[in-house]
Amino acid sequence: MKTSIKMAAICFSAALLITGCGRDTKHNFLISDAMNSPLAKETLDPDIKIEFAKGNGDILRKGLVSNKKTNAANKSDEEACIRAFVSAVKQFQQSARDAGATKVINLISYYRKSPYSSTTQYECHAGGVIAGVALKGDLAR
């Protein structure tokens, strides 16, 4: 009996790992949905401006990358991706503040070092356990 229970537990765990960890779904979600989310409103600094795929100003630091992952368990892919996106933008804002910059410009998706430039969408990859967003941009005044 104990062997049967152990075997069932092992099989169940293996099934969870196979279905949960192996998925890597690419999504393009709206930047506006993420930036207007309750999480973004309570987390991001409105004094540090963010410009996607464009921008001008005196560049202080060029080509910075933020690669953020978040727990995707018990969340929709979009919810997990918004969380990772906001975390990445927050890191850029902190870097801007530390460098004396007033804005982040030319911000693009940069997942697995593959550029995706859009003024309206960001790229996110979601699995059963983890979702991730990578952004690349410049700090400017």
Short mmCIF file of C-alpha atoms in Angstrom, two decimals:
data_model
loop_
_atom_site.label_atom_id
_atom_site.label_comp_id
_atom_site.label_asym_id
_atom_site.label_seq_id
_atom_site.Cartn_x
_atom_site.Cartn_y
_atom_site.Cartn_z
CA MET A 1 0.00 0.00 0.00
CA LYS A 2 2.76 2.45 0.92
CA THR A 3 4.53 1.70 -2.35
CA SER A 4 1.36 2.48 -4.32
CA ILE A 5 0.94 5.82 -2.58
CA LYS A 6 4.59 6.73 -3.14
CA MET A 7 4.36 5.75 -6.81
CA ALA A 8 1.18 7.79 -7.27
CA ALA A 9 2.83 10.81 -5.63
CA ILE A 10 5.89 10.48 -7.88
CA CYS A 11 3.74 10.20 -11.01
CA PHE A 12 1.62 13.19 -9.98
CA SER A 13 4.73 15.29 -9.28
CA ALA A 14 6.27 14.32 -12.62
CA ALA A 15 3.07 15.25 -14.44
CA LEU A 16 3.06 18.67 -12.78
CA LEU A 17 6.68 19.27 -13.71
CA ILE A 18 6.19 18.22 -17.31
CA THR A 19 3.10 20.36 -17.88
CA GLY A 20 4.13 23.32 -15.74
CA CYS A 21 7.80 23.83 -16.41
CA GLY A 22 7.96 22.93 -20.07
CA ARG A 23 5.64 25.64 -21.31
CA ASP A 24 7.18 28.81 -22.72
CA THR A 25 4.39 30.81 -24.31
CA LYS A 26 5.36 34.06 -26.02
CA HIS A 27 2.87 36.90 -25.55
CA ASN A 28 2.70 40.47 -26.78
CA PHE A 29 0.63 42.45 -24.30
CA LEU A 30 -0.39 46.10 -24.38
CA ILE A 31 1.98 48.49 -22.64
CA SER A 32 -0.99 50.71 -21.75
CA ASP A 33 -2.72 47.87 -19.88
CA ALA A 34 0.40 47.24 -17.81
CA MET A 35 1.16 50.92 -17.17
CA ASN A 36 -2.45 51.59 -16.12
CA SER A 37 -2.70 48.52 -13.90
CA PRO A 38 -3.28 49.01 -10.16
CA LEU A 39 0.17 47.49 -9.52
CA ALA A 40 1.87 50.05 -11.79
CA LYS A 41 -0.05 52.94 -10.27
CA GLU A 42 1.07 52.00 -6.75
CA THR A 43 4.63 50.99 -7.71
CA LEU A 44 5.97 53.28 -10.44
CA ASP A 45 7.28 56.82 -9.97
CA PRO A 46 5.31 59.34 -12.07
CA ASP A 47 8.27 61.75 -11.92
CA ILE A 48 10.51 59.43 -13.99
CA LYS A 49 9.02 59.42 -17.51
CA ILE A 50 9.01 56.26 -19.62
CA GLU A 51 9.12 56.35 -23.44
CA PHE A 52 8.79 53.14 -25.42
CA ALA A 53 10.70 52.60 -28.70
CA LYS A 54 11.46 56.31 -29.02
CA GLY A 55 12.50 59.35 -27.10
CA ASN A 56 14.94 62.19 -27.10
CA GLY A 57 17.15 63.93 -24.63
CA ASP A 58 20.71 63.87 -23.44
CA ILE A 59 21.54 60.20 -22.93
CA LEU A 60 23.39 59.59 -19.68
CA ARG A 61 23.59 55.78 -19.88
CA LYS A 62 22.88 53.73 -22.98
CA GLY A 63 21.81 50.12 -23.49
CA LEU A 64 20.81 49.13 -19.95
CA VAL A 65 18.92 45.85 -19.57
CA SER A 66 16.46 44.68 -16.93
CA ASN A 67 15.45 41.01 -16.96
CA LYS A 68 12.70 40.24 -14.45
CA LYS A 69 10.99 36.98 -13.62
CA THR A 70 7.96 36.44 -11.43
CA ASN A 71 5.98 33.58 -9.97
CA ALA A 72 3.27 32.65 -12.48
CA ALA A 73 1.58 29.97 -10.39
CA ASN A 74 -2.12 30.61 -9.81
CA LYS A 75 -2.04 33.68 -12.07
CA SER A 76 -3.17 34.25 -15.62
CA ASP A 77 -0.32 34.75 -18.08
CA GLU A 78 -1.28 38.41 -18.47
CA GLU A 79 -1.37 39.01 -14.72
CA ALA A 80 2.06 37.42 -14.26
CA CYS A 81 3.46 39.31 -17.24
CA ILE A 82 2.19 42.64 -15.91
CA ARG A 83 3.93 41.90 -12.61
CA ALA A 84 7.24 41.13 -14.37
CA PHE A 85 6.87 44.16 -16.67
CA VAL A 86 6.20 46.57 -13.80
CA SER A 87 9.18 45.15 -11.91
CA ALA A 88 11.46 45.74 -14.92
CA VAL A 89 10.19 49.30 -15.42
CA LYS A 90 10.63 49.99 -11.70
CA GLN A 91 14.27 48.86 -11.93
CA PHE A 92 14.82 51.27 -14.84
CA GLN A 93 13.27 54.09 -12.84
CA GLN A 94 15.54 53.35 -9.88
CA SER A 95 18.59 53.31 -12.17
CA ALA A 96 17.46 56.63 -13.66
CA ARG A 97 17.06 58.16 -10.21
CA ASP A 98 20.51 56.91 -9.18
CA ALA A 99 22.09 58.33 -12.36
CA GLY A 100 20.36 61.71 -12.08
CA ALA A 101 18.23 61.03 -15.15
CA THR A 102 14.65 62.25 -15.50
CA LYS A 103 13.42 59.69 -18.01
CA VAL A 104 13.92 56.30 -19.58
CA ILE A 105 13.84 56.39 -23.39
CA ASN A 106 14.09 53.97 -26.30
CA LEU A 107 12.67 51.20 -24.10
CA ILE A 108 12.19 47.96 -26.05
CA SER A 109 11.57 44.31 -25.25
CA TYR A 110 14.80 42.32 -25.19
CA TYR A 111 13.87 38.75 -24.23
CA ARG A 112 16.78 36.36 -24.80
CA LYS A 113 18.67 39.33 -26.26
CA SER A 114 16.22 39.51 -29.16
CA PRO A 115 15.02 43.10 -29.73
CA TYR A 116 11.30 43.74 -30.20
CA SER A 117 10.53 47.42 -30.66
CA SER A 118 6.97 48.69 -30.27
CA THR A 119 5.33 51.81 -28.89
CA THR A 120 2.22 49.82 -27.93
CA GLN A 121 3.26 46.28 -26.93
CA TYR A 122 5.83 44.45 -24.84
CA GLU A 123 6.98 40.83 -25.09
CA CYS A 124 6.60 38.39 -22.23
CA HIS A 125 7.26 34.66 -21.97
CA ALA A 126 5.12 32.66 -19.56
CA GLY A 127 5.30 29.11 -18.28
CA GLY A 128 3.36 27.21 -15.69
CA VAL A 129 5.62 28.42 -12.88
CA ILE A 130 7.53 31.51 -14.08
CA ALA A 131 6.88 34.48 -16.37
CA GLY A 132 9.59 36.82 -17.58
CA VAL A 133 10.07 40.20 -19.23
CA ALA A 134 13.34 41.71 -20.42
CA LEU A 135 13.62 45.37 -21.38
CA LYS A 136 16.48 47.41 -22.84
CA GLY A 137 16.66 51.18 -22.82
CA ASP A 138 18.57 54.39 -22.20
CA LEU A 139 18.60 56.83 -19.29
CA ALA A 140 18.30 60.49 -20.27
CA ARG A 141 17.58 64.05 -19.16
#
